[in-house]
C-alpha positions as a Markdown table, in Angstrom:
| # | Residue | x | y | z |
|---|---|---|---|---|
| 1 | Met | -0.9 | 13.6 | -6.4 |
| 2 | Phe | -2.8 | 10.6 | -7.8 |
| 3 | Thr | -0.5 | 10.4 | -10.8 |
| 4 | Asn | 2.6 | 10.6 | -8.6 |
| 5 | Met | 1.3 | 7.8 | -6.4 |
| 6 | Leu | 0.6 | 5.6 | -9.5 |
| 7 | Ile | 4.2 | 6.2 | -10.8 |
| 8 | Phe | 5.7 | 5.6 | -7.4 |
| 9 | Ala | 3.8 | 2.4 | -7.0 |
| 10 | Ala | 5.1 | 1.2 | -10.4 |
| 11 | Ile | 8.7 | 2.1 | -10.2 |
| 12 | Leu | 9.9 | 2.3 | -6.5 |
| 13 | Pro | 11.5 | -0.8 | -4.9 |
| 14 | Gly | 9.7 | -2.9 | -2.3 |
| 15 | Pro | 9.0 | -6.5 | -1.3 |
| 16 | Glu | 6.4 | -8.5 | -3.1 |
| 17 | Val | 3.8 | -10.3 | -1.0 |
| 18 | Lys | 1.1 | -12.7 | -2.1 |
| 19 | Gly | -2.5 | -12.1 | -1.0 |
| 20 | Leu | -5.0 | -14.8 | 0.1 |
| 21 | Pro | -6.5 | -17.2 | -2.5 |
| 22 | Val | -9.6 | -15.6 | -4.1 |
| 23 | Pro | -12.4 | -18.2 | -4.2 |
| 24 | Thr | -14.3 | -16.4 | -7.0 |
| 25 | Glu | -11.2 | -16.5 | -9.3 |
| 26 | Asn | -10.2 | -20.2 | -8.9 |
| 27 | Asn | -8.2 | -19.4 | -5.7 |
| 28 | Arg | -5.9 | -17.1 | -7.6 |
| 29 | Gln | -3.3 | -15.4 | -5.4 |
| 30 | Tyr | -2.5 | -11.8 | -6.4 |
| 31 | Thr | 1.0 | -10.4 | -5.9 |
| 32 | Tyr | 1.3 | -7.0 | -4.2 |
| 33 | Lys | 4.4 | -4.8 | -4.5 |
| 34 | Cys | 4.7 | -3.2 | -1.1 |
| 35 | Asn | 6.6 | -0.1 | -1.7 |
| 36 | Ala | 4.4 | 2.3 | 0.3 |
| 37 | Leu | 7.4 | 3.1 | 2.6 |
| 38 | Ala | 9.5 | 4.2 | -0.4 |
| 39 | Ser | 6.6 | 6.2 | -1.7 |
| 40 | Trp | 6.2 | 7.9 | 1.7 |
| 41 | Tyr | 9.9 | 8.9 | 1.9 |
| 42 | Ala | 9.8 | 10.1 | -1.7 |
| 43 | Thr | 6.7 | 12.2 | -1.0 |
| 44 | Leu | 8.3 | 13.7 | 2.1 |
| 45 | Leu | 11.3 | 14.7 | 0.0 |
| 46 | Leu | 9.2 | 16.0 | -2.8 |
| 47 | Val | 6.9 | 18.0 | -0.6 |
| 48 | Ala | 9.9 | 19.5 | 1.3 |
| 49 | Ile | 11.6 | 20.6 | -1.9 |
| 50 | Leu | 8.3 | 22.2 | -3.3 |
| 51 | His | 7.6 | 24.1 | -0.1 |
| 52 | Leu | 11.1 | 25.3 | 0.8 |
| 53 | Thr | 11.8 | 26.5 | -2.8 |
| 54 | Gly | 8.5 | 28.3 | -2.8 |
| 55 | Ile | 7.3 | 26.5 | -5.9 |
| 56 | Ile | 4.2 | 25.4 | -4.0 |
| 57 | Arg | 3.7 | 26.7 | -0.5 |
| 58 | Leu | 1.8 | 24.1 | 1.6 |
| 59 | Thr | -0.1 | 26.8 | 3.5 |
| 60 | Ile | -2.3 | 27.2 | 0.4 |
| 61 | Leu | -3.9 | 23.8 | 1.3 |
| 62 | Ala | -4.9 | 25.3 | 4.7 |
| 63 | Asp | -6.2 | 28.4 | 3.1 |
| 64 | Gln | -8.3 | 26.4 | 0.6 |
| 65 | Phe | -9.3 | 23.5 | 2.9 |
| 66 | Gly | -13.0 | 23.8 | 1.9 |
| 67 | Ser | -12.3 | 23.9 | -1.8 |
| 68 | Val | -9.9 | 20.9 | -1.5 |
| 69 | Leu | -12.6 | 19.0 | 0.4 |
| 70 | Cys | -15.2 | 19.7 | -2.4 |
| 71 | Val | -12.7 | 18.6 | -5.1 |
| 72 | Ala | -12.0 | 15.3 | -3.1 |
| 73 | Val | -15.8 | 14.6 | -2.8 |
| 74 | Ile | -16.4 | 15.3 | -6.5 |
| 75 | Cys | -13.4 | 13.2 | -7.6 |
| 76 | Ser | -14.5 | 10.3 | -5.4 |
| 77 | Asp | -18.0 | 10.3 | -6.9 |
| 78 | Ile | -16.6 | 10.5 | -10.5 |
| 79 | Leu | -14.1 | 7.8 | -9.9 |
| 80 | Ser | -16.7 | 5.6 | -8.4 |
| 81 | Val | -18.9 | 5.9 | -11.5 |
| 82 | Ile | -15.9 | 5.2 | -13.8 |
| 83 | Ile | -14.8 | 2.2 | -11.9 |
| 84 | His | -18.3 | 0.8 | -11.6 |
| 85 | Phe | -19.1 | 0.9 | -15.3 |
| 86 | Tyr | -15.6 | 0.0 | -16.4 |
| 87 | Ala | -15.9 | -3.2 | -14.4 |
| 88 | Ile | -19.3 | -4.0 | -15.8 |
| 89 | His | -18.1 | -3.3 | -19.4 |
| 90 | Thr | -15.0 | -5.4 | -19.1 |
| 91 | Lys | -16.9 | -8.2 | -17.3 |
| 92 | Gln | -14.7 | -8.0 | -14.1 |
| 93 | Thr | -17.7 | -8.0 | -11.7 |
| 94 | Cys | -17.9 | -10.1 | -8.6 |
| 95 | Arg | -20.7 | -11.2 | -6.3 |
| 96 | Met | -23.4 | -9.0 | -7.9 |
| 97 | Thr | -26.8 | -8.6 | -6.3 |
| 98 | His | -30.2 | -7.7 | -7.7 |
| 99 | Ser | -29.8 | -4.1 | -6.3 |
| 100 | Pro | -28.0 | -1.7 | -8.6 |
| 101 | Ile | -27.8 | 0.9 | -5.8 |
| 102 | Tyr | -26.3 | -1.6 | -3.4 |
| 103 | Asp | -23.8 | -2.8 | -6.0 |
| 104 | Phe | -22.7 | 0.8 | -6.7 |
| 105 | Phe | -22.3 | 1.5 | -3.0 |
| 106 | Met | -20.4 | -1.7 | -2.1 |
| 107 | Gly | -18.7 | -2.1 | -5.5 |
| 108 | Val | -18.6 | -4.7 | -8.2 |
| 109 | Trp | -14.8 | -5.0 | -8.8 |
| 110 | Leu | -12.8 | -7.0 | -6.3 |
| 111 | Asn | -9.3 | -6.6 | -7.6 |
| 112 | Pro | -9.1 | -3.3 | -9.6 |
| 113 | Arg | -5.7 | -3.3 | -11.4 |
| 114 | Ile | -4.3 | -1.2 | -14.1 |
| 115 | Lys | -0.9 | -1.2 | -16.0 |
| 116 | Ile | 1.4 | 1.7 | -15.2 |
| 117 | Leu | 4.8 | 1.8 | -17.0 |
| 118 | Gly | 4.5 | -2.0 | -17.6 |
| 119 | Gln | 3.7 | -2.8 | -13.9 |
| 120 | Glu | 0.4 | -3.9 | -12.4 |
| 121 | Val | -0.9 | -1.5 | -9.8 |
| 122 | Asp | -3.7 | -2.4 | -7.5 |
| 123 | Leu | -6.0 | 0.6 | -7.1 |
| 124 | Lys | -7.8 | -0.6 | -4.0 |
| 125 | Met | -4.5 | -1.1 | -2.2 |
| 126 | Leu | -3.1 | 2.2 | -3.5 |
| 127 | Ala | -6.2 | 4.1 | -2.2 |
| 128 | Glu | -6.3 | 2.4 | 1.2 |
| 129 | Val | -2.7 | 2.5 | 2.2 |
| 130 | Arg | -1.3 | 5.5 | 0.4 |
| 131 | Leu | -3.7 | 8.1 | -1.0 |
| 132 | Ser | -5.8 | 8.4 | 2.1 |
| 133 | Trp | -2.9 | 8.7 | 4.5 |
| 134 | Leu | -0.7 | 10.9 | 2.2 |
| 135 | Leu | -3.6 | 13.3 | 1.7 |
| 136 | Leu | -4.0 | 13.4 | 5.4 |
| 137 | Phe | -0.3 | 14.3 | 5.8 |
| 138 | Leu | -0.7 | 17.0 | 3.1 |
| 139 | Leu | -3.6 | 18.5 | 5.1 |
| 140 | Ile | -2.2 | 18.5 | 8.7 |
| 141 | Ile | 1.3 | 19.8 | 7.9 |
| 142 | Pro | -0.2 | 23.0 | 6.3 |
| 143 | Ala | -2.3 | 23.5 | 9.5 |
| 144 | Ala | 0.8 | 23.6 | 11.6 |
| 145 | Leu | 2.6 | 25.9 | 9.1 |
| 146 | Lys | -0.3 | 28.2 | 9.0 |
| 147 | Gln | -0.3 | 28.5 | 12.8 |
| 148 | Tyr | 3.5 | 29.2 | 12.8 |
| 149 | Glu | 3.0 | 31.8 | 10.0 |
| 150 | Ala | 0.4 | 33.6 | 12.1 |
| 151 | Phe | 2.0 | 33.4 | 15.6 |
| 152 | His | 5.7 | 32.4 | 15.0 |
| 153 | Thr | 5.1 | 29.4 | 17.2 |
| 154 | Ile | 3.3 | 26.0 | 17.1 |
| 155 | Ser | 1.1 | 25.2 | 20.1 |
| 156 | Trp | 1.5 | 22.0 | 22.1 |
| 157 | Pro | -2.0 | 20.8 | 21.1 |
| 158 | Met | -0.9 | 21.2 | 17.5 |
| 159 | Ile | 2.4 | 19.4 | 18.1 |
| 160 | Phe | 0.5 | 16.6 | 19.8 |
| 161 | Ile | -2.0 | 16.0 | 17.0 |
| 162 | Leu | 0.8 | 16.1 | 14.4 |
| 163 | Thr | 2.8 | 13.6 | 16.4 |
| 164 | Ala | -0.2 | 11.3 | 16.8 |
| 165 | Gln | -1.2 | 11.4 | 13.2 |
| 166 | Leu | 2.3 | 11.1 | 11.8 |
| 167 | Leu | 2.8 | 8.0 | 13.9 |
| 168 | Tyr | -0.4 | 6.6 | 12.5 |
| 169 | Ile | 0.5 | 7.5 | 8.9 |
| 170 | Asn | 4.0 | 6.1 | 9.2 |
| 171 | Ala | 2.7 | 2.8 | 10.7 |
| 172 | Cys | 0.4 | 2.3 | 7.7 |
| 173 | Met | 3.4 | 2.8 | 5.4 |
| 174 | Lys | 5.9 | 0.7 | 7.2 |
| 175 | Gly | 3.5 | -2.2 | 7.7 |
| 176 | Glu | 2.0 | -2.3 | 4.1 |
| 177 | Glu | 3.1 | -5.9 | 3.7 |
| 178 | Cys | 0.6 | -6.9 | 6.3 |
| 179 | Ile | -2.3 | -5.4 | 4.4 |
| 180 | Pro | -2.8 | -7.9 | 1.4 |
| 181 | Thr | -4.2 | -10.6 | 3.7 |
| 182 | Thr | -6.7 | -8.3 | 5.5 |
| 183 | Trp | -10.5 | -8.5 | 5.0 |
| 184 | Asp | -10.6 | -5.1 | 3.1 |
| 185 | Ile | -8.3 | -6.4 | 0.4 |
| 186 | Phe | -9.3 | -10.0 | 0.3 |
| 187 | Tyr | -13.1 | -9.6 | 0.3 |
| 188 | Glu | -14.4 | -6.1 | 0.1 |
| 189 | Lys | -15.0 | -4.7 | -3.4 |
| 190 | Trp | -13.9 | -1.3 | -4.6 |
| 191 | Gly | -17.1 | 0.7 | -4.8 |
| 192 | Trp | -18.3 | 4.1 | -3.7 |
| 193 | Met | -18.1 | 3.3 | 0.0 |
| 194 | Leu | -14.4 | 2.5 | 0.0 |
| 195 | Ile | -13.4 | 5.0 | -2.7 |
| 196 | Tyr | -15.2 | 7.9 | -0.9 |
| 197 | Trp | -13.9 | 6.9 | 2.5 |
| 198 | Asn | -10.3 | 6.6 | 1.3 |
| 199 | Leu | -10.2 | 9.8 | -0.8 |
| 200 | Ala | -12.6 | 12.1 | 1.1 |
| 201 | Gly | -13.5 | 10.4 | 4.4 |
| 202 | Val | -10.2 | 9.4 | 6.1 |
| 203 | Pro | -8.1 | 12.5 | 5.2 |
| 204 | Phe | -10.6 | 15.1 | 6.0 |
| 205 | Val | -12.3 | 13.5 | 9.0 |
| 206 | Tyr | -8.9 | 12.7 | 10.5 |
| 207 | Ala | -7.5 | 16.2 | 9.8 |
| 208 | Phe | -10.4 | 17.9 | 11.6 |
| 209 | His | -8.6 | 18.1 | 14.9 |
| 210 | Ala | -5.6 | 20.0 | 13.5 |
| 211 | Tyr | -8.0 | 22.5 | 11.8 |
| 212 | Tyr | -10.1 | 22.8 | 14.9 |
| 213 | Ile | -7.0 | 23.8 | 16.8 |
| 214 | Leu | -5.8 | 26.1 | 13.9 |
| 215 | Val | -9.2 | 27.9 | 13.4 |
| 216 | Asn | -9.8 | 28.5 | 17.1 |
| 217 | Ser | -6.2 | 29.8 | 17.7 |
| 218 | Leu | -6.7 | 32.2 | 14.8 |
| 219 | Arg | -10.1 | 33.2 | 16.1 |
| 220 | Thr | -9.0 | 33.8 | 19.7 |
| 221 | His | -5.4 | 34.9 | 18.9 |
| 222 | Lys | -4.4 | 32.6 | 21.8 |
| 223 | Pro | -2.5 | 29.6 | 20.4 |
| 224 | Val | -0.6 | 28.8 | 23.6 |
| 225 | Glu | -2.6 | 30.3 | 26.4 |
| 226 | Asp | -4.7 | 28.1 | 28.8 |
| 227 | Thr | -2.5 | 25.1 | 27.8 |
| 228 | Ser | -2.0 | 22.7 | 30.7 |
| 229 | Thr | 1.5 | 21.2 | 30.5 |
| 230 | Ile | 0.6 | 18.4 | 32.8 |
| 231 | Phe | -2.4 | 17.5 | 30.7 |
| 232 | Ile | -0.4 | 17.5 | 27.5 |
| 233 | Ile | 2.2 | 15.3 | 29.1 |
| 234 | Ile | -0.5 | 12.8 | 30.2 |
| 235 | Leu | -1.9 | 12.8 | 26.6 |
| 236 | Phe | 1.5 | 12.0 | 25.2 |
| 237 | Ile | 2.1 | 9.2 | 27.7 |
| 238 | Val | -1.4 | 7.6 | 26.9 |
| 239 | Leu | -0.8 | 8.1 | 23.1 |
| 240 | Phe | 2.6 | 6.4 | 23.1 |
| 241 | Leu | 1.4 | 3.5 | 25.2 |
| 242 | Ala | -1.8 | 3.1 | 23.1 |
| 243 | Tyr | 0.3 | 3.3 | 19.9 |
| 244 | Tyr | 2.7 | 0.7 | 21.1 |
| 245 | Ile | -0.1 | -1.8 | 21.9 |
| 246 | Trp | -1.9 | -1.0 | 18.6 |
| 247 | Asp | 1.2 | -1.4 | 16.5 |
| 248 | Ser | 2.6 | -4.5 | 18.2 |
| 249 | Ser | -0.7 | -6.3 | 18.6 |
| 250 | Leu | -1.7 | -5.8 | 14.9 |
| 251 | Ser | 1.8 | -7.0 | 13.9 |
| 252 | Gln | 1.5 | -10.1 | 16.1 |
| 253 | Lys | -1.8 | -11.1 | 14.6 |
| 254 | Ile | -1.1 | -10.4 | 11.0 |
| 255 | Arg | 2.5 | -11.8 | 11.0 |
| 256 | Phe | 1.2 | -14.9 | 12.7 |
| 257 | Arg | -1.1 | -15.4 | 9.7 |
| 258 | Met | 1.7 | -14.7 | 7.4 |
| 259 | Gln | 4.0 | -17.2 | 9.1 |
| 260 | Glu | 1.2 | -19.8 | 8.9 |
| 261 | Gln | 0.7 | -19.1 | 5.1 |
| 262 | Gly | 4.5 | -19.0 | 4.4 |
| 263 | Thr | 4.4 | -15.3 | 3.3 |
| 264 | Tyr | 6.1 | -13.7 | 6.3 |
| 265 | Ile | 9.0 | -11.4 | 5.5 |
| 266 | Ser | 11.1 | -9.6 | 8.1 |
| 267 | Arg | 11.4 | -5.8 | 7.8 |
| 268 | Asn | 13.3 | -3.1 | 9.7 |
| 269 | Ala | 11.3 | 0.0 | 8.8 |
| 270 | Phe | 11.3 | 2.6 | 11.6 |
| 271 | Pro | 10.0 | 2.2 | 14.2 |
| 272 | Gln | 9.9 | -1.6 | 14.8 |
| 273 | Val | 8.4 | -1.8 | 18.2 |
| 274 | Pro | 9.4 | -4.6 | 20.6 |
| 275 | Trp | 7.2 | -7.8 | 20.8 |
| 276 | Asn | 5.8 | -7.4 | 17.3 |
| 277 | Val | 6.4 | -11.0 | 16.3 |
| 278 | Ile | 5.8 | -14.0 | 18.6 |
| 279 | Lys | 8.3 | -16.8 | 18.3 |
| 280 | Asn | 6.7 | -20.2 | 18.6 |
| 281 | Pro | 3.2 | -18.8 | 19.2 |
| 282 | Lys | 0.5 | -20.8 | 20.9 |
| 283 | Tyr | -2.6 | -21.3 | 18.8 |
| 284 | Leu | -5.8 | -23.3 | 18.6 |
| 285 | Lys | -6.0 | -25.5 | 15.6 |
| 286 | Thr | -9.5 | -25.6 | 14.0 |
| 287 | Glu | -11.3 | -28.2 | 11.9 |
| 288 | Cys | -11.6 | -25.8 | 9.0 |
| 289 | Gly | -7.8 | -25.7 | 8.7 |
| 290 | Ser | -6.8 | -22.3 | 9.9 |
| 291 | Ser | -5.5 | -21.5 | 13.4 |
| 292 | Leu | -6.6 | -19.0 | 16.1 |
| 293 | Leu | -3.8 | -17.2 | 18.0 |
| 294 | Val | -4.0 | -17.5 | 21.8 |
| 295 | Asp | -0.6 | -16.0 | 22.6 |
| 296 | Gly | 0.9 | -12.6 | 23.0 |
| 297 | Tyr | -1.8 | -9.9 | 23.6 |
| 298 | Phe | -4.4 | -12.3 | 22.2 |
| 299 | Lys | -4.3 | -14.6 | 25.2 |
| 300 | Tyr | -5.7 | -11.7 | 27.3 |
| 301 | Cys | -8.4 | -10.4 | 24.9 |
| 302 | Arg | -9.6 | -10.9 | 21.4 |
| 303 | Lys | -9.3 | -7.4 | 20.1 |
| 304 | Pro | -6.5 | -5.5 | 21.9 |
| 305 | Gln | -5.8 | -3.4 | 18.7 |
| 306 | Tyr | -9.4 | -2.0 | 18.9 |
| 307 | Thr | -9.0 | -0.9 | 22.5 |
| 308 | Ala | -5.7 | 0.8 | 21.7 |
| 309 | Asp | -7.2 | 2.5 | 18.6 |
| 310 | Ile | -10.1 | 3.9 | 20.6 |
| 311 | Cys | -7.6 | 5.3 | 23.2 |
| 312 | Met | -5.7 | 7.1 | 20.4 |
| 313 | Ala | -9.0 | 8.4 | 18.9 |
| 314 | Met | -9.9 | 9.9 | 22.4 |
| 315 | Cys | -6.5 | 11.4 | 22.7 |
| 316 | Trp | -7.0 | 13.2 | 19.3 |
| 317 | Ala | -10.3 | 14.6 | 20.6 |
| 318 | Leu | -8.8 | 15.7 | 23.9 |
| 319 | Ser | -6.1 | 17.6 | 22.2 |
| 320 | Cys | -8.7 | 20.2 | 21.5 |
| 321 | Tyr | -9.6 | 20.7 | 25.2 |
| 322 | Gln | -8.8 | 24.4 | 25.2 |
| 323 | Trp | -12.0 | 25.2 | 23.4 |
| 324 | Ala | -15.4 | 23.9 | 24.5 |
| 325 | Gly | -17.3 | 22.0 | 21.9 |
| 326 | Ile | -18.6 | 18.6 | 20.9 |
| 327 | Leu | -17.3 | 18.5 | 17.3 |
| 328 | Pro | -13.8 | 17.1 | 18.2 |
| 329 | Tyr | -15.6 | 14.1 | 19.7 |
| 330 | Phe | -17.4 | 13.2 | 16.5 |
| 331 | Tyr | -14.5 | 11.1 | 15.3 |
| 332 | Pro | -14.1 | 8.9 | 18.5 |
| 333 | Ser | -17.9 | 8.6 | 18.7 |
| 334 | Phe | -18.1 | 7.5 | 15.1 |
| 335 | Phe | -15.1 | 5.2 | 15.5 |
| 336 | Ile | -16.5 | 3.5 | 18.6 |
| 337 | Gly | -19.7 | 2.8 | 16.7 |
| 338 | Met | -17.8 | 1.4 | 13.8 |
| 339 | Ile | -15.7 | -0.8 | 16.0 |
| 340 | Val | -18.7 | -2.2 | 17.8 |
| 341 | His | -20.3 | -3.0 | 14.4 |
| 342 | Arg | -17.1 | -4.5 | 13.1 |
| 343 | Tyr | -16.7 | -6.6 | 16.3 |
| 344 | Thr | -20.3 | -8.0 | 16.1 |
| 345 | Arg | -19.8 | -8.7 | 12.4 |
| 346 | Asp | -16.5 | -10.5 | 13.1 |
| 347 | Met | -18.0 | -12.5 | 15.9 |
| 348 | Ala | -20.9 | -13.7 | 13.8 |
| 349 | Arg | -18.6 | -14.5 | 10.8 |
| 350 | Cys | -16.1 | -16.4 | 13.0 |
| 351 | Ala | -18.9 | -18.4 | 14.8 |
| 352 | Ala | -20.2 | -19.5 | 11.4 |
| 353 | Lys | -16.8 | -20.3 | 10.1 |
| 354 | Tyr | -15.3 | -22.1 | 13.1 |
| 355 | Gly | -18.4 | -23.6 | 14.8 |
| 356 | Glu | -17.5 | -25.5 | 18.0 |
| 357 | Asp | -13.9 | -24.4 | 17.7 |
| 358 | Trp | -15.0 | -20.8 | 18.1 |
| 359 | Lys | -16.8 | -21.6 | 21.4 |
| 360 | Ile | -13.6 | -23.3 | 22.7 |
| 361 | Tyr | -11.6 | -20.2 | 21.6 |
| 362 | Cys | -14.0 | -17.8 | 23.4 |
| 363 | Thr | -13.7 | -20.0 | 26.5 |
| 364 | Lys | -9.9 | -19.7 | 26.3 |
| 365 | Val | -10.0 | -16.0 | 25.6 |
| 366 | Pro | -13.3 | -14.8 | 27.3 |
| 367 | Tyr | -12.7 | -11.0 | 27.1 |
| 368 | Ala | -13.2 | -8.9 | 23.9 |
| 369 | Phe | -11.5 | -5.6 | 24.5 |
| 370 | Phe | -10.0 | -5.4 | 28.0 |
| 371 | Pro | -8.9 | -8.3 | 30.2 |
| 372 | Gly | -11.0 | -8.7 | 33.3 |
| 373 | Leu | -13.6 | -6.1 | 32.2 |
| 374 | Ile | -15.2 | -6.5 | 28.8 |
C-alpha cells in the first residue's frame, strides 16, 4: 500500500499548491502536488478489482485485524527511527532541543521529501492525507463485508458508521489543496508522534466502531435486532448536519487564507457543499499583516468546525448503542480532550501573535464553540 501511494503521488494528475513560507529555510515556499483525490479513486478501483476477482479478499483484513494492527505499530516505530537518523545524517534537522527523547517524539525533519520516478513526494503530507485515511477505508469495508458474509445482511448501525467515515475520508481527499497551509504541514515536524498517529493511530482508533459492531453482532448472532429505526434516522440527520457545518466552515476558513495569499484554486470534487467560499468576506486587519475572518460561520463563533467534529465523533459512538459498554466512547472522550488542548494552545499562540488585535477579535466574536453558550 505504501509503495502504491508513493507511485500514485508521483504520477497521478492534480493541482499544485504552494505552502506557507518556511522561516527556518529563508522563507522558502514548497510546492505540493494535490492529487489525493485521483489516488482515492484509483485505490477504490484497484481494491474493487482485487476483491471481486478473488485475488485478495478484503475480509482477510477483518480476520487478521490484530495482526495488521501489530504490523502497523512496528512499521511506525521502524519508520520513525529511519526518518530520525536519516534527517540527522543528511543535516536536514530543524528546531532541535537538548532532549533527544523529545526530538525523537516530536521529530527533527520539517519537510521530509524523497524523489519517486523523478518527482518530489512530501512524506508528511502523504501520511497525513492519504495513508491514514486509505488504511481506515481498507479496515472498515472488510468489517461490513464480514458481517454480510456471516448474516447476508448489513445492519443499519454498520451502514451508518460506513457512511460517516466514508464522508470523512472523501472530505480529506477532495480538500487536499487546503492542507499545505495548515499548522501540521507548516510547523510540526515529522517525528514518532505524527508517524505513529497517521499510520497506526488514526486508522485503527477510527475503525474501532465498525469492529465493535461486527464483533458484537457475531457474538450475539443478532446484527439487526434491537435496532431503533427512529434513533438511526436521528443519527443520520445529526451526522449530515454536522458534516455540512464541518466541511463548509473549514473550507471558508482555509480558502479565505488561500485567497489572501493568492493561492486559491476552485475545485469541483464531489461533494462541494453550499457556502464553502465567502465572496467579499469581512475580516479584521491586524498589525502583524495577516487578517482574521469575521464572516460566515466565524462571525458567530471562533471554532465552529470543532463543534461539528465533536458532534460527528459522538454520532460514531452512539452507532454502537445496541450493546452496553464504554469503549465506543473512548474516541469522542479523547477527541474532546484533544480539541480543548488544541483550542487553549491556539488561543495562547494567537494572543501572543496578534496582541491587542486579538482582544478586539475576541470582543467581536466572543463565543468559542457555540454562539450564545460557550
